[in-house]
Coordinates of C-alpha atoms and ligand atoms in Angstrom, one line a residue:
X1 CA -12.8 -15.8 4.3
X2 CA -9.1 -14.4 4.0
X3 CA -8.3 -14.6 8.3
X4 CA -4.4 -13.7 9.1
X5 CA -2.9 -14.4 12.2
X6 CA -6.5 -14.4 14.4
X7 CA -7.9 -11.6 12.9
X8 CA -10.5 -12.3 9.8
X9 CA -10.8 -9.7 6.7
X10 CA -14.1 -9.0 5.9
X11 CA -13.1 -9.1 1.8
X12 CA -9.8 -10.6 0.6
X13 CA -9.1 -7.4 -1.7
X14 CA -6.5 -5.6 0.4
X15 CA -4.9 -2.0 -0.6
X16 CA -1.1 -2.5 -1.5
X17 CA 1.1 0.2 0.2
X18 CA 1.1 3.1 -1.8
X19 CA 4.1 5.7 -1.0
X20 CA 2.3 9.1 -1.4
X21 CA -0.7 7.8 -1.7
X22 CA -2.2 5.1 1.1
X23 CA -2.7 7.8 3.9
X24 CA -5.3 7.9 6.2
X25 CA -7.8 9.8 4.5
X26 CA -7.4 7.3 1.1
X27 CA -7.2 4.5 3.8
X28 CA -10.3 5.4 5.3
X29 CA -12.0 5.2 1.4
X30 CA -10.6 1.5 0.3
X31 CA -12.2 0.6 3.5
X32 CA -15.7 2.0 2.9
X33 CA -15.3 0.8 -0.6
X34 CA -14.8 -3.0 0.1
X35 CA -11.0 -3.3 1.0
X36 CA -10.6 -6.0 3.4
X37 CA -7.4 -4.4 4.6
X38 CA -5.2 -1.5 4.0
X39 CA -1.7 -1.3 3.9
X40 CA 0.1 2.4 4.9
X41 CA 3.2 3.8 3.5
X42 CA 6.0 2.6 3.7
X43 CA 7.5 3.4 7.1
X44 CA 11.0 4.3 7.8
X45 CA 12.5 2.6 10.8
X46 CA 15.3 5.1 11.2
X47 CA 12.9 7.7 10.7
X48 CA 10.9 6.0 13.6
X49 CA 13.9 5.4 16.0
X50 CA 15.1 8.7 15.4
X51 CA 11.7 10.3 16.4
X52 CA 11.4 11.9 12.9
X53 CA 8.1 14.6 13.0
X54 CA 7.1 13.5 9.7
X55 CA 7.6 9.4 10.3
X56 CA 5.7 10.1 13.3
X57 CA 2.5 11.8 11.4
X58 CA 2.6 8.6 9.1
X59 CA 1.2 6.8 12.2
X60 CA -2.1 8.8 12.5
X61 CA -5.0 5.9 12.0
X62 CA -8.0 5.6 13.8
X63 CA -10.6 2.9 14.4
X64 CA -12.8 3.4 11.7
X65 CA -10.1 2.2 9.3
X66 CA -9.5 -1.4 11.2
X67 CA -7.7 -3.2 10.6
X68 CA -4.8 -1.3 9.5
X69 CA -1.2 -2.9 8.7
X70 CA 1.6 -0.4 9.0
X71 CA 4.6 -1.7 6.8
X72 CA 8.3 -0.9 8.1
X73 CA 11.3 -0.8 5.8
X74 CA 14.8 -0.5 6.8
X75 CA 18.0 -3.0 6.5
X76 CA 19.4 -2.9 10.1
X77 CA 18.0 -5.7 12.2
X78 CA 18.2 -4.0 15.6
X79 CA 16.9 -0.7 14.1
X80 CA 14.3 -2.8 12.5
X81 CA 13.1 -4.4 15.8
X82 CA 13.5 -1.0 17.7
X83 CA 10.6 0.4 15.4
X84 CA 8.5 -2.6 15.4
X85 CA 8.7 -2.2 19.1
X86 CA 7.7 1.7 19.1
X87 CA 5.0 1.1 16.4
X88 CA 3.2 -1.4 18.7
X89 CA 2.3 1.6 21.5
X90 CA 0.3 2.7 18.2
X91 CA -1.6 -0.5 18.4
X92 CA -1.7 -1.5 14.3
X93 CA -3.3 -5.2 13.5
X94 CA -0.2 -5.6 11.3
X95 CA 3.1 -4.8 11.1
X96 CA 4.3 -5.3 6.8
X97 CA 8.1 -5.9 6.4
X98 CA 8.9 -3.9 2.9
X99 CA 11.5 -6.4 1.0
X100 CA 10.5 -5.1 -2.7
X101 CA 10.9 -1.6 -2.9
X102 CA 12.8 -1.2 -6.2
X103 CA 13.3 2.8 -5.5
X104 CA 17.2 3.5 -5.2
X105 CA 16.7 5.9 -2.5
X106 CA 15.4 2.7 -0.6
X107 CA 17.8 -0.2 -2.2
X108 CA 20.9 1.6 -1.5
X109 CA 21.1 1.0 2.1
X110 CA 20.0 -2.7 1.7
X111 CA 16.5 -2.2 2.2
X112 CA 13.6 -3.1 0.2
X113 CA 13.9 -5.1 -2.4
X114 CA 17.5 -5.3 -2.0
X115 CA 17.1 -7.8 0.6
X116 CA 15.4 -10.2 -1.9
X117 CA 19.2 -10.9 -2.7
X118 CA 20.7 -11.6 1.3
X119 CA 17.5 -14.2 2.7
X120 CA 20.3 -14.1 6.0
X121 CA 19.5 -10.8 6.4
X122 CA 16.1 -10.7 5.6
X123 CA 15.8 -13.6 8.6
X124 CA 17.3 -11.3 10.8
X125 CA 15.0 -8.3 10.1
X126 CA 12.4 -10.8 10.3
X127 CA 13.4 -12.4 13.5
X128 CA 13.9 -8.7 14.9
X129 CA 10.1 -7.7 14.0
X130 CA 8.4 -10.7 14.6
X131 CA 10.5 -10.8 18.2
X132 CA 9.6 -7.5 18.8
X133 CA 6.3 -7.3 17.6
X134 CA 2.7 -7.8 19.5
X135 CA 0.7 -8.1 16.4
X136 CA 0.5 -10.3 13.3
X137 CA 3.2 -9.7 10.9
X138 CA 3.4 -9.7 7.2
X139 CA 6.2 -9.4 4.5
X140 CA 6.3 -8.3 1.3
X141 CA 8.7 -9.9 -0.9
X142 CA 9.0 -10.0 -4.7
X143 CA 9.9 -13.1 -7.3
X144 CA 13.8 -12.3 -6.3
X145 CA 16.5 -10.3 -7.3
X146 CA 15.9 -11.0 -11.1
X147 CA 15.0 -13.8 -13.9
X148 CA 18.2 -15.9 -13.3
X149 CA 17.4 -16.1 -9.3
X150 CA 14.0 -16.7 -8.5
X151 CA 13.9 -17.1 -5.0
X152 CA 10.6 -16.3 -3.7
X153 CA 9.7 -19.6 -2.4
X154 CA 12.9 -19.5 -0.4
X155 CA 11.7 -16.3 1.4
X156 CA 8.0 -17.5 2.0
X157 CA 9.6 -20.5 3.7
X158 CA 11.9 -18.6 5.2
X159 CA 9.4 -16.3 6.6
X160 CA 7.1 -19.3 7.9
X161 CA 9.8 -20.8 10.0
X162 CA 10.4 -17.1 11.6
X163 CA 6.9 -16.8 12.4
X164 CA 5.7 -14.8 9.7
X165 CA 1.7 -15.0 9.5
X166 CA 1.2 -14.1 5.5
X167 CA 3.2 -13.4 2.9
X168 CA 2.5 -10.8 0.2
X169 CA 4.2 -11.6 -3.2
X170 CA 4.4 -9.1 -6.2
X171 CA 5.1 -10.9 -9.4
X172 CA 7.8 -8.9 -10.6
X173 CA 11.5 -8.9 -9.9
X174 CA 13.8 -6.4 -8.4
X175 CA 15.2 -5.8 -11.6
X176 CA 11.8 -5.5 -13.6
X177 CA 10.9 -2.7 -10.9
X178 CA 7.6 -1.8 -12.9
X179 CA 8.1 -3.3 -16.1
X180 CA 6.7 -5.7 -18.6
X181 CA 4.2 -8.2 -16.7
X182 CA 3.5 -9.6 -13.0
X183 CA 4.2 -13.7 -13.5
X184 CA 1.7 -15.1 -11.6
X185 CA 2.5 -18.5 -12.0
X186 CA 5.6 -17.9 -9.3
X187 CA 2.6 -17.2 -7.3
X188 CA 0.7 -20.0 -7.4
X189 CA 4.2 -21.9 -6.6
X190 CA 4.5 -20.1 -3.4
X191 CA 1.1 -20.8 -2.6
X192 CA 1.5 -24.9 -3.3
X193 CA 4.8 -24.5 -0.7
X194 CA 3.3 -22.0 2.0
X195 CA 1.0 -23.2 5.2
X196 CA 0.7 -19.4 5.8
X197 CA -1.8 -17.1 3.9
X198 CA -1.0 -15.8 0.5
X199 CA -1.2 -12.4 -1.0
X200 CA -0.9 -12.2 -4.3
X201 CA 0.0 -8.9 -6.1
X202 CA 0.6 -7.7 -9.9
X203 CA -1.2 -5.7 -12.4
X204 CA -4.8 -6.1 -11.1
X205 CA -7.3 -3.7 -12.8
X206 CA -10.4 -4.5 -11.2
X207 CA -12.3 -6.2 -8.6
X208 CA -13.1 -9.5 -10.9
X209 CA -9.7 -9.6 -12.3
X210 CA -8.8 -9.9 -8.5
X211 CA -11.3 -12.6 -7.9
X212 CA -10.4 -14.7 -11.0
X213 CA -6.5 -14.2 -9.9
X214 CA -7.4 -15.8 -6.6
X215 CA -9.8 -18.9 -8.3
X216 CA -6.7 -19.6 -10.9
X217 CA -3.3 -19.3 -8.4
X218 CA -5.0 -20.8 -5.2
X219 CA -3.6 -17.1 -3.4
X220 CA -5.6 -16.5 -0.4
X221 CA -6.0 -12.4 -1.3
X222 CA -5.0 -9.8 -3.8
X223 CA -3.2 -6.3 -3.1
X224 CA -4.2 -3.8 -5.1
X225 CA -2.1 -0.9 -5.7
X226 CA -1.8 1.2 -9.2
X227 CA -5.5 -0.1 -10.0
X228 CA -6.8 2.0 -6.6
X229 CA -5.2 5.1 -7.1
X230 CA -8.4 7.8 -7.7
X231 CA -10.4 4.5 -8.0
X232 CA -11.4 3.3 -4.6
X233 CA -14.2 1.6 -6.2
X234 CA -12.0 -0.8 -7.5
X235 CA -12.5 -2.7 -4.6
X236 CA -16.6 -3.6 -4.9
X237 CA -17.7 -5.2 -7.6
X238 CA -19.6 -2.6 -8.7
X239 CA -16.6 -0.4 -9.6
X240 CA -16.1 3.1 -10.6
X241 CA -18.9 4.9 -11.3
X242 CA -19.9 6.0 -14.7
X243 CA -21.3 9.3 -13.8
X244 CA -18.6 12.1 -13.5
X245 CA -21.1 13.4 -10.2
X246 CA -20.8 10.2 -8.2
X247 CA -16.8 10.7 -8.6
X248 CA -17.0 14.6 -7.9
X249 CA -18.8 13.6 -4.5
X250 CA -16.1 10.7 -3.4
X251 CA -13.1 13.5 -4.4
X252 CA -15.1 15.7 -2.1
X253 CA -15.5 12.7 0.8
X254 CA -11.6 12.5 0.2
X255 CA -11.2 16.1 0.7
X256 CA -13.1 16.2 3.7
X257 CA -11.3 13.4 5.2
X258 CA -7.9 15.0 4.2
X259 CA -9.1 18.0 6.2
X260 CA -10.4 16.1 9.2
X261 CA -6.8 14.0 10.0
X262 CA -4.4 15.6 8.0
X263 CA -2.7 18.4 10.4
X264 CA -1.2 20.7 7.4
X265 CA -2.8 19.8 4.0
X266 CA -0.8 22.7 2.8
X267 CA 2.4 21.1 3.5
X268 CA 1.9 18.3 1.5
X269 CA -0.6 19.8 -1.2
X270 CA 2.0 18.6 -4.3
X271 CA 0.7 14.5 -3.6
X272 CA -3.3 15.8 -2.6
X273 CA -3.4 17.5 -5.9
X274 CA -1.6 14.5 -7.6
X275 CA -3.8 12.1 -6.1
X276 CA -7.3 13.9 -6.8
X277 CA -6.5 14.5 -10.5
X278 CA -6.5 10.7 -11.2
X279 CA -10.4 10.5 -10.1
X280 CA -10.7 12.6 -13.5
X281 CA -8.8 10.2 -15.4
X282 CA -10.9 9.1 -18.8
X283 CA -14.0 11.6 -18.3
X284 CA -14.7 14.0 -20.9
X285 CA -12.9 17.6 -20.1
X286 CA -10.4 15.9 -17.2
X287 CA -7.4 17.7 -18.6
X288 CA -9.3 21.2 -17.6
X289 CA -10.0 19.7 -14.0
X290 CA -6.8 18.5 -13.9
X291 CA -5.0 21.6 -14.8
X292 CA -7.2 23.7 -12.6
X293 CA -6.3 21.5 -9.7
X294 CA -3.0 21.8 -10.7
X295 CA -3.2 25.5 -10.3
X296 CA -4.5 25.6 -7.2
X297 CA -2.2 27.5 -4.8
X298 CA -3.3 26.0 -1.1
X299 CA -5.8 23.6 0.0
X300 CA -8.7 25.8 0.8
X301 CA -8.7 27.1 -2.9
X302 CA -8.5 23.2 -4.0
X303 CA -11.8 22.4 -1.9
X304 CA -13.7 25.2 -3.1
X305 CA -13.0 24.7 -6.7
X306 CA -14.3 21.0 -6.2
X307 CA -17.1 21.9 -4.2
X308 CA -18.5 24.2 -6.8
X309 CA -18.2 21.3 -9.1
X310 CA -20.4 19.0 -7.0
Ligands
LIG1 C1 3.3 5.2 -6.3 C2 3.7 3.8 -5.8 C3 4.1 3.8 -4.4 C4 4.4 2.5 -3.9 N1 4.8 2.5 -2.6 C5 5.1 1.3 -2.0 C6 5.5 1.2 -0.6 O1 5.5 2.2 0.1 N2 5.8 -0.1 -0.2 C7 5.7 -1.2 -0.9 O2 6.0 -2.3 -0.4 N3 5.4 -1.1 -2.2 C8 5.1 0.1 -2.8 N4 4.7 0.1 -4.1 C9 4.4 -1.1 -4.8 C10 2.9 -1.6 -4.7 O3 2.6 -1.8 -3.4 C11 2.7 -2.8 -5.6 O4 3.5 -3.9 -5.1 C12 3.0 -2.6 -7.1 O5 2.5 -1.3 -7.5 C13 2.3 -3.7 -7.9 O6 1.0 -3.8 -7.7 P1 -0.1 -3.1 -8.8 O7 0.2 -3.7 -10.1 O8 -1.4 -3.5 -8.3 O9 0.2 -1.6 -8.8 C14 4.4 1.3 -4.7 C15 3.9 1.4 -6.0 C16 3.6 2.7 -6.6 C17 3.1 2.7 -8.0

């Protein structure tokens, strides 16, 4: 079984994080449908430092959802520790350092995935979070800045000698942001160079796939990110149900747990509705549900449409 740091995952299938989507409430899902782990979204450590009301609502967790990994991103060392330090009054399991965010909002201040092309930076975020830190942390890297510098074995090591306690790797490069195919050979080269844990990530569709990744590259787990989106079954075996009822039900378990932790639903009703068309996704009639959701002007009208269709 997957363990990181001293705490052991009870599957090694982990939620990758999700901007917009790997909130409490889907968090809370993953969990009861086999994830080991769940990562949250990306957390800005400005944001943090800075007190920012809406950072500060990304932190809502609670102990159902155990263990939880929060993941940080940010380019400024000191800012960087700062917020690791804050986040640990929150008491998360993890703390993820983001180093593969292609999104230009992101790269443009030298964080995310533009740190894949400065490792002496990176090892001073590192440093700063690990230093800073009172939990096991994690970074998430990708296969480098693109084709012609591959440098994801450098990082790994790199984050092993700093203390780091896994290392999640997607496939992809900076430059490839979400195109053609995760290489998961560079993978299982990390993993033949690494005494830490493993996590490898790229283009998983289902639960087996993620098993068979793990037999094939050595990796120790599997993040799963596009795969989960309205398909939190994707981490059982059984997977998603074949029955539009069975999905109706979890979109209402989702609603309700949106409504139980989530303060305002109203204020934030644009990603609920984007995130609860995707159940529909393939089922006779989904582009009527999904426009109906669409055209649902507050959260309380959103609910009672899907309740009636439970
Ligand atoms: C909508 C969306 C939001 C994402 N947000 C984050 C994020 O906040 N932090 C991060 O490190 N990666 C983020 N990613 C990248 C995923 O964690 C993952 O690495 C990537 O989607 C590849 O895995 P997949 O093929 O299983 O989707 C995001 C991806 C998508 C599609």
């Amino acid at each position: 079984m997957l363990s990181i740091g001293s705490i052991s995952l009870s599957s090694p299938l982990v939620l990758a994080p999700l901007a917009g989507y790997s909130d409490l409430p889907f968090r809370l899902l993953c969990r009861q449908f086999g994830a080991g782990l769940c990562v949250s979204e990306m957390i800005s450590s400005h944001g943090l430092v800075y007190g920012q009301p809406k950072t500060i609502s990304m932190l809502a967790s609670c102990d159902d959802e155990r263990p939880v990994s929060f993941q940080l991103f940010g380019a400024d060392p000191a800012i960087m520790g700062e917020a690791a330090a804050i986040l640990a009054s929150y008491d998360p399991d993890f703390i993820d350092i983001n180093m593969g965010c292609p999104v230009r909002k992101v790269t443009k201040r030298g964080a995310g995935a533009a740190l894949m092309t400065d490792i002496g930076l990176a090892e001073q975020i590192t440093k700063a979070v690990v230093d800073r830190s009172s939990c096991p942390v994690t970074v998430k890297i990708r296969s480098g800045p693109d084709s012609r510098s591959i440098c994801a074995v450098d990082f790994t090591t790199m984050a092993q000698t700093n203390g780091v306690s896994a290392v999640c790797v997607h496939g992809r490069t900076w430059k490839q942001g979400f195109s053609g195919q995760a290489d998961w050979s560079i993978i299982k080269d990390i993993k033949n160079s690494a005494a830490i844990p493993i996590l490898g990530n790229g283009d998983v569709q289902t639960c087996e796939q993620a098993l068979a990744r793990i037999r094939e590259s050595g990796c120790d787990g599997v993040l799963i990110g596009r795969a989960a989106i309205g398909n939190p079954w994707v981490f059982s075996e059984r997977g998603r149900p074949e029955g539009i009822a069975e999905v109706t039900a979890v979109v209402n378990q989702h609603l309700e747990l949106i409504a139980n932790h989530i303060k305002e639903p109203n204020r934030c009703l644009g990603s609920i509705k984007n995130h609860l068309g995707k159940y529909f996704k393939g089922f006779p009639g989904s582009s009527k549900v999904r426009k109906e959701i669409f055209e649902k002007q507050d959260f309380i009208s959103l609910r009672s449409y899907l309740q009636a269709m439970a």
